[in-house]
Amino acid sequence: MSLIRQNLQAITATIVAATQESGRQPGSVELLAVSKTFGPEAVLEAVEAGQRAFGENYLQEGLDKIRAVQEAGAPALAWHFIGPIQSNKTRPIAEHFAWVHTVEREKIAQRLSEQRPVDLPPLQICLQVNISGEASKSGVAPEDVAALAHQVAALPNLTLRGLMAIPEPAVEFAKQRAAFAQLRVLYEQLRADGLALDTLSMGMSADMRAAIFEGATMVRVGSAIFGARNYNKA
Ligand SMILES: *Cc1c(COP(=O)(O)O)cnc(C)c1O
């Protein structure tokens, strides 16, 4: 059995166990396979094992991979853009991805909405939030999330689905949970405020269990599926 298939099975078992242990509904956590730095052949191996949703961080790499995987005859896949967005690069994102997890400004959301082709379903959006202690400086500040969420929800060719965060890495389970809890509280506030959100995109290879305990509906897992990344390979 291929290593990728084996890893996918192990992660699926971890997700099922954490979902059950935390008293959540079976099937309420989706796995997004983060394939950045890995080639189309790795994606095709995961597809072969049944995986259908993939996340990419770097636009050109992602576009090349989407094309290569399509040309190889893969079934329909859901591609999620999860990297930083430059405002002059929104068009190919709007044209080639189904989801974007890293919206942090209204201007970017407006461009994505304007540039979304009319023959495609609305682009599915998560707002990236800079929860306290976040390592990267990306994301909207927690106090500004509500205003941005209402602006994005009003745009015609986008569907606001929820929130995403990348907390500062922590070793301790309790610390991991505390960071994810901050995002969950914001999410619940927005829902109480009338926004129809259903997605909490949080948890990666090292902290997905804690994220599931705090309500993650989508975990973004890369290295635990595909192995260690080599950024110098390019
Ligand atoms: C790379 C990346 C991941 C996956 O990280 P792993 O630690 O390899 O699981 C998830 N989310 C984002 C935004 C990433 O950039």
mmCIF file of C-alpha atoms and ligand atoms in Angstrom:
data_model
loop_
_atom_site.group_PDB
_atom_site.id
_atom_site.type_symbol
_atom_site.label_atom_id
_atom_site.label_comp_id
_atom_site.label_asym_id
_atom_site.label_seq_id
_atom_site.Cartn_x
_atom_site.Cartn_y
_atom_site.Cartn_z
ATOM 1 C CA MET A 1 0.000 0.000 0.000
ATOM 2 C CA SER A 2 1.320 3.479 -0.838
ATOM 3 C CA LEU A 3 2.612 5.615 2.009
ATOM 4 C CA ILE A 4 0.173 8.408 1.168
ATOM 5 C CA ARG A 5 -2.761 6.009 1.314
ATOM 6 C CA GLN A 6 -1.476 4.650 4.622
ATOM 7 C CA ASN A 7 -1.099 8.181 6.049
ATOM 8 C CA LEU A 8 -4.599 9.142 4.880
ATOM 9 C CA GLN A 9 -6.035 6.098 6.631
ATOM 10 C CA ALA A 10 -4.182 6.916 9.859
ATOM 11 C CA ILE A 11 -5.347 10.550 9.794
ATOM 12 C CA THR A 12 -8.904 9.542 9.058
ATOM 13 C CA ALA A 13 -8.760 7.216 12.078
ATOM 14 C CA THR A 14 -7.414 10.076 14.221
ATOM 15 C CA ILE A 15 -10.220 12.365 13.025
ATOM 16 C CA VAL A 16 -12.877 9.724 13.726
ATOM 17 C CA ALA A 17 -11.466 9.058 17.211
ATOM 18 C CA ALA A 18 -11.175 12.745 18.140
ATOM 19 C CA THR A 19 -14.673 13.447 16.822
ATOM 20 C CA GLN A 20 -16.064 10.651 18.964
ATOM 21 C CA GLU A 21 -14.005 11.493 22.078
ATOM 22 C CA SER A 22 -15.135 15.101 21.963
ATOM 23 C CA GLY A 23 -18.774 14.057 21.686
ATOM 24 C CA ARG A 24 -19.252 15.475 18.228
ATOM 25 C CA GLN A 25 -21.380 14.245 15.355
ATOM 26 C CA PRO A 26 -19.668 11.537 13.245
ATOM 27 C CA GLY A 27 -18.630 12.958 9.875
ATOM 28 C CA SER A 28 -18.624 16.567 11.077
ATOM 29 C CA VAL A 29 -14.909 17.099 10.367
ATOM 30 C CA GLU A 30 -13.632 17.255 6.794
ATOM 31 C CA LEU A 31 -10.018 16.606 5.820
ATOM 32 C CA LEU A 32 -8.337 19.116 3.514
ATOM 33 C CA ALA A 33 -5.106 17.628 2.117
ATOM 34 C CA VAL A 34 -2.484 20.379 1.853
ATOM 35 C CA SER A 35 -0.347 19.475 -1.141
ATOM 36 C CA LYS A 36 1.949 22.521 -1.344
ATOM 37 C CA THR A 37 5.500 21.704 -2.500
ATOM 38 C CA PHE A 38 4.397 18.209 -3.605
ATOM 39 C CA GLY A 39 3.870 17.384 -7.261
ATOM 40 C CA PRO A 40 0.786 16.269 -9.172
ATOM 41 C CA GLU A 41 1.798 12.624 -8.734
ATOM 42 C CA ALA A 42 1.397 12.955 -4.953
ATOM 43 C CA VAL A 43 -2.063 14.489 -5.420
ATOM 44 C CA LEU A 44 -3.013 11.683 -7.806
ATOM 45 C CA GLU A 45 -1.928 9.117 -5.242
ATOM 46 C CA ALA A 46 -4.167 10.751 -2.637
ATOM 47 C CA VAL A 47 -7.026 10.889 -5.160
ATOM 48 C CA GLU A 48 -6.523 7.196 -5.800
ATOM 49 C CA ALA A 49 -6.984 6.676 -2.045
ATOM 50 C CA GLY A 50 -10.275 8.594 -2.136
ATOM 51 C CA GLN A 51 -9.217 12.125 -1.130
ATOM 52 C CA ARG A 52 -11.069 14.897 -3.033
ATOM 53 C CA ALA A 53 -10.270 18.226 -1.329
ATOM 54 C CA PHE A 54 -6.809 19.796 -1.679
ATOM 55 C CA GLY A 55 -5.215 22.982 -0.348
ATOM 56 C CA GLU A 56 -2.559 25.065 -2.072
ATOM 57 C CA ASN A 57 -0.601 28.093 -0.762
ATOM 58 C CA TYR A 58 1.345 29.350 -3.751
ATOM 59 C CA LEU A 59 -0.681 30.533 -6.726
ATOM 60 C CA GLN A 60 1.507 29.543 -9.693
ATOM 61 C CA GLU A 61 2.365 26.172 -8.180
ATOM 62 C CA GLY A 62 -1.309 25.562 -7.485
ATOM 63 C CA LEU A 63 -2.441 26.518 -10.997
ATOM 64 C CA ASP A 64 0.186 24.280 -12.616
ATOM 65 C CA LYS A 65 -0.839 21.388 -10.368
ATOM 66 C CA ILE A 66 -4.568 21.818 -10.999
ATOM 67 C CA ARG A 67 -3.915 21.689 -14.747
ATOM 68 C CA ALA A 68 -1.581 18.680 -14.518
ATOM 69 C CA VAL A 69 -3.984 16.722 -12.337
ATOM 70 C CA GLN A 70 -6.906 17.497 -14.680
ATOM 71 C CA GLU A 71 -4.860 16.449 -17.695
ATOM 72 C CA ALA A 72 -4.041 13.181 -15.937
ATOM 73 C CA GLY A 73 -7.777 12.464 -15.924
ATOM 74 C CA ALA A 74 -8.545 12.882 -12.218
ATOM 75 C CA PRO A 75 -12.194 13.073 -11.129
ATOM 76 C CA ALA A 76 -13.624 16.453 -10.050
ATOM 77 C CA LEU A 77 -11.651 17.836 -7.087
ATOM 78 C CA ALA A 78 -12.246 20.762 -4.742
ATOM 79 C CA TRP A 79 -9.222 23.091 -4.718
ATOM 80 C CA HIS A 80 -8.843 25.425 -1.742
ATOM 81 C CA PHE A 81 -6.540 28.447 -1.795
ATOM 82 C CA ILE A 82 -4.981 28.775 1.679
ATOM 83 C CA GLY A 83 -2.005 31.094 1.074
ATOM 84 C CA PRO A 84 -1.501 34.858 1.291
ATOM 85 C CA ILE A 85 -3.355 36.763 -1.465
ATOM 86 C CA GLN A 86 -1.788 39.611 -3.437
ATOM 87 C CA SER A 87 -4.459 42.000 -4.698
ATOM 88 C CA ASN A 88 -3.142 41.849 -8.301
ATOM 89 C CA LYS A 89 -3.403 38.030 -8.286
ATOM 90 C CA THR A 90 -7.054 37.598 -7.375
ATOM 91 C CA ARG A 91 -8.349 36.773 -10.875
ATOM 92 C CA PRO A 92 -6.742 33.325 -11.294
ATOM 93 C CA ILE A 93 -7.806 32.462 -7.749
ATOM 94 C CA ALA A 94 -11.403 33.419 -8.565
ATOM 95 C CA GLU A 95 -11.237 31.401 -11.783
ATOM 96 C CA HIS A 96 -9.575 28.190 -10.632
ATOM 97 C CA PHE A 97 -10.373 27.569 -6.968
ATOM 98 C CA ALA A 98 -13.590 26.522 -5.214
ATOM 99 C CA TRP A 99 -12.637 27.908 -1.797
ATOM 100 C CA VAL A 100 -10.420 30.656 -0.355
ATOM 101 C CA HIS A 101 -9.507 30.471 3.358
ATOM 102 C CA THR A 102 -7.329 33.566 3.604
ATOM 103 C CA VAL A 103 -9.537 36.603 3.013
ATOM 104 C CA GLU A 104 -8.582 39.367 5.447
ATOM 105 C CA ARG A 105 -9.574 42.578 3.626
ATOM 106 C CA GLU A 106 -12.757 43.826 1.970
ATOM 107 C CA LYS A 107 -10.891 44.978 -1.127
ATOM 108 C CA ILE A 108 -9.671 41.443 -1.826
ATOM 109 C CA ALA A 109 -13.167 40.043 -1.289
ATOM 110 C CA GLN A 110 -14.652 42.585 -3.697
ATOM 111 C CA ARG A 111 -12.144 41.678 -6.393
ATOM 112 C CA LEU A 112 -12.765 37.946 -5.917
ATOM 113 C CA SER A 113 -16.518 38.533 -6.211
ATOM 114 C CA GLU A 114 -16.166 40.690 -9.337
ATOM 115 C CA GLN A 115 -13.789 38.219 -10.973
ATOM 116 C CA ARG A 116 -15.664 35.028 -10.151
ATOM 117 C CA PRO A 117 -16.850 33.571 -13.505
ATOM 118 C CA VAL A 118 -20.654 33.615 -13.757
ATOM 119 C CA ASP A 119 -20.817 29.989 -14.896
ATOM 120 C CA LEU A 120 -19.203 28.760 -11.664
ATOM 121 C CA PRO A 121 -20.867 28.409 -8.244
ATOM 122 C CA PRO A 122 -20.092 31.206 -5.767
ATOM 123 C CA LEU A 123 -16.565 31.151 -4.360
ATOM 124 C CA GLN A 124 -16.632 29.694 -0.833
ATOM 125 C CA ILE A 125 -14.914 32.005 1.652
ATOM 126 C CA CYS A 126 -13.343 31.806 5.095
ATOM 127 C CA LEU A 127 -11.959 34.906 6.785
ATOM 128 C CA GLN A 128 -8.482 34.449 8.226
ATOM 129 C CA VAL A 129 -8.354 35.759 11.780
ATOM 130 C CA ASN A 130 -5.209 36.823 13.614
ATOM 131 C CA ILE A 131 -6.064 35.249 16.962
ATOM 132 C CA SER A 132 -3.845 36.383 19.803
ATOM 133 C CA GLY A 133 -0.319 35.089 19.658
ATOM 134 C CA GLU A 134 -0.551 34.182 16.018
ATOM 135 C CA ALA A 135 2.936 33.667 14.623
ATOM 136 C CA SER A 136 2.305 35.225 11.237
ATOM 137 C CA LYS A 137 0.912 38.711 11.093
ATOM 138 C CA SER A 138 -1.729 37.613 8.603
ATOM 139 C CA GLY A 139 -5.415 37.823 9.304
ATOM 140 C CA VAL A 140 -8.014 40.330 10.374
ATOM 141 C CA ALA A 141 -7.905 41.443 14.023
ATOM 142 C CA PRO A 142 -10.599 39.775 16.169
ATOM 143 C CA GLU A 143 -12.280 43.119 16.869
ATOM 144 C CA ASP A 144 -12.653 43.748 13.122
ATOM 145 C CA VAL A 145 -14.012 40.320 12.139
ATOM 146 C CA ALA A 146 -17.719 41.137 12.509
ATOM 147 C CA ALA A 147 -17.605 44.192 10.234
ATOM 148 C CA LEU A 148 -15.627 42.334 7.555
ATOM 149 C CA ALA A 149 -17.920 39.292 7.807
ATOM 150 C CA HIS A 150 -21.028 41.390 7.118
ATOM 151 C CA GLN A 151 -19.322 43.124 4.167
ATOM 152 C CA VAL A 152 -18.195 39.828 2.630
ATOM 153 C CA ALA A 153 -21.562 38.146 3.219
ATOM 154 C CA ALA A 154 -23.193 40.886 1.118
ATOM 155 C CA LEU A 155 -21.029 40.304 -1.976
ATOM 156 C CA PRO A 156 -22.900 38.588 -4.813
ATOM 157 C CA ASN A 157 -20.499 35.935 -6.069
ATOM 158 C CA LEU A 158 -19.081 34.796 -2.746
ATOM 159 C CA THR A 159 -20.533 32.578 -0.027
ATOM 160 C CA LEU A 160 -19.127 33.322 3.404
ATOM 161 C CA ARG A 161 -18.666 29.943 5.108
ATOM 162 C CA GLY A 162 -16.657 30.700 8.243
ATOM 163 C CA LEU A 163 -13.352 31.470 9.871
ATOM 164 C CA MET A 164 -9.792 30.208 9.596
ATOM 165 C CA ALA A 165 -6.710 30.666 11.788
ATOM 166 C CA ILE A 166 -3.135 29.473 12.100
ATOM 167 C CA PRO A 167 -2.264 29.735 15.800
ATOM 168 C CA GLU A 168 1.293 29.995 17.026
ATOM 169 C CA PRO A 169 2.654 26.432 17.344
ATOM 170 C CA ALA A 170 2.243 25.055 20.867
ATOM 171 C CA VAL A 171 3.314 21.662 22.186
ATOM 172 C CA GLU A 172 0.835 21.394 25.046
ATOM 173 C CA PHE A 173 -2.650 20.158 24.205
ATOM 174 C CA ALA A 174 -4.301 22.660 26.582
ATOM 175 C CA LYS A 175 -2.447 25.558 24.968
ATOM 176 C CA GLN A 176 -3.424 24.387 21.502
ATOM 177 C CA ARG A 177 -7.052 24.191 22.609
ATOM 178 C CA ALA A 178 -6.994 27.665 24.160
ATOM 179 C CA ALA A 179 -5.975 29.249 20.849
ATOM 180 C CA PHE A 180 -8.618 27.366 18.867
ATOM 181 C CA ALA A 181 -11.237 28.245 21.482
ATOM 182 C CA GLN A 182 -10.705 31.930 20.682
ATOM 183 C CA LEU A 183 -11.616 31.308 17.058
ATOM 184 C CA ARG A 184 -14.629 29.204 18.040
ATOM 185 C CA VAL A 185 -15.970 31.986 20.268
ATOM 186 C CA LEU A 186 -15.718 34.509 17.417
ATOM 187 C CA TYR A 187 -17.450 32.038 15.106
ATOM 188 C CA GLU A 188 -20.289 31.493 17.559
ATOM 189 C CA GLN A 189 -20.712 35.247 18.005
ATOM 190 C CA LEU A 190 -21.080 35.718 14.242
ATOM 191 C CA ARG A 191 -23.627 32.914 14.064
ATOM 192 C CA ALA A 192 -25.575 34.400 16.958
ATOM 193 C CA ASP A 193 -25.456 37.642 15.013
ATOM 194 C CA GLY A 194 -27.355 36.007 12.140
ATOM 195 C CA LEU A 195 -24.607 34.929 9.727
ATOM 196 C CA ALA A 196 -25.201 31.432 8.341
ATOM 197 C CA LEU A 197 -21.697 30.042 8.894
ATOM 198 C CA ASP A 198 -20.819 26.349 8.963
ATOM 199 C CA THR A 199 -17.028 26.188 8.665
ATOM 200 C CA LEU A 200 -14.251 26.456 11.232
ATOM 201 C CA SER A 201 -11.019 25.846 9.309
ATOM 202 C CA MET A 202 -8.446 25.093 11.983
ATOM 203 C CA GLY A 203 -5.926 22.411 12.921
ATOM 204 C CA MET A 204 -2.884 21.140 11.028
ATOM 205 C CA SER A 205 -0.693 18.028 11.306
ATOM 206 C CA ALA A 206 0.609 18.871 14.783
ATOM 207 C CA ASP A 207 -2.564 20.171 16.431
ATOM 208 C CA MET A 208 -5.594 18.760 14.618
ATOM 209 C CA ARG A 209 -6.829 16.796 17.662
ATOM 210 C CA ALA A 210 -7.032 19.962 19.770
ATOM 211 C CA ALA A 211 -8.768 21.765 16.903
ATOM 212 C CA ILE A 212 -11.390 19.024 16.646
ATOM 213 C CA PHE A 213 -12.020 19.236 20.390
ATOM 214 C CA GLU A 214 -12.716 22.961 19.885
ATOM 215 C CA GLY A 215 -15.121 22.469 17.010
ATOM 216 C CA ALA A 216 -13.044 22.442 13.815
ATOM 217 C CA THR A 217 -15.154 21.391 10.829
ATOM 218 C CA MET A 218 -12.180 21.333 8.460
ATOM 219 C CA VAL A 219 -8.607 20.371 9.348
ATOM 220 C CA ARG A 220 -5.836 21.327 6.933
ATOM 221 C CA VAL A 221 -3.224 18.585 6.954
ATOM 222 C CA GLY A 222 -0.049 18.534 4.868
ATOM 223 C CA SER A 223 3.082 16.870 6.196
ATOM 224 C CA ALA A 224 1.236 14.090 8.026
ATOM 225 C CA ILE A 225 -0.117 12.998 4.632
ATOM 226 C CA PHE A 226 2.633 13.810 2.148
ATOM 227 C CA GLY A 227 5.753 13.835 4.355
ATOM 228 C CA ALA A 228 8.218 16.592 5.250
ATOM 229 C CA ARG A 229 8.320 19.518 2.831
ATOM 230 C CA ASN A 230 11.489 20.507 1.011
ATOM 231 C CA TYR A 231 11.221 24.183 0.093
ATOM 232 C CA ASN A 232 14.547 24.207 -1.782
ATOM 233 C CA LYS A 233 13.575 21.595 -4.303
ATOM 234 C CA ALA A 234 11.692 23.967 -6.678
HETATM 235 C C1 LIG B 1 1.173 24.310 5.105
HETATM 236 C C2 LIG B 1 -0.150 24.643 5.688
HETATM 237 C C3 LIG B 1 -0.929 23.674 6.330
HETATM 238 C C4 LIG B 1 -0.478 22.236 6.562
HETATM 239 O O1 LIG B 1 0.539 22.212 7.517
HETATM 240 P P1 LIG B 1 1.117 20.811 8.078
HETATM 241 O O2 LIG B 1 1.778 21.196 9.332
HETATM 242 O O3 LIG B 1 2.055 20.311 7.038
HETATM 243 O O4 LIG B 1 -0.038 19.905 8.276
HETATM 244 C C5 LIG B 1 -2.185 24.053 6.774
HETATM 245 N N1 LIG B 1 -2.653 25.302 6.631
HETATM 246 C C6 LIG B 1 -1.924 26.259 6.030
HETATM 247 C C7 LIG B 1 -2.486 27.630 5.890
HETATM 248 C C8 LIG B 1 -0.647 25.976 5.562
HETATM 249 O O5 LIG B 1 0.065 26.933 4.986
#
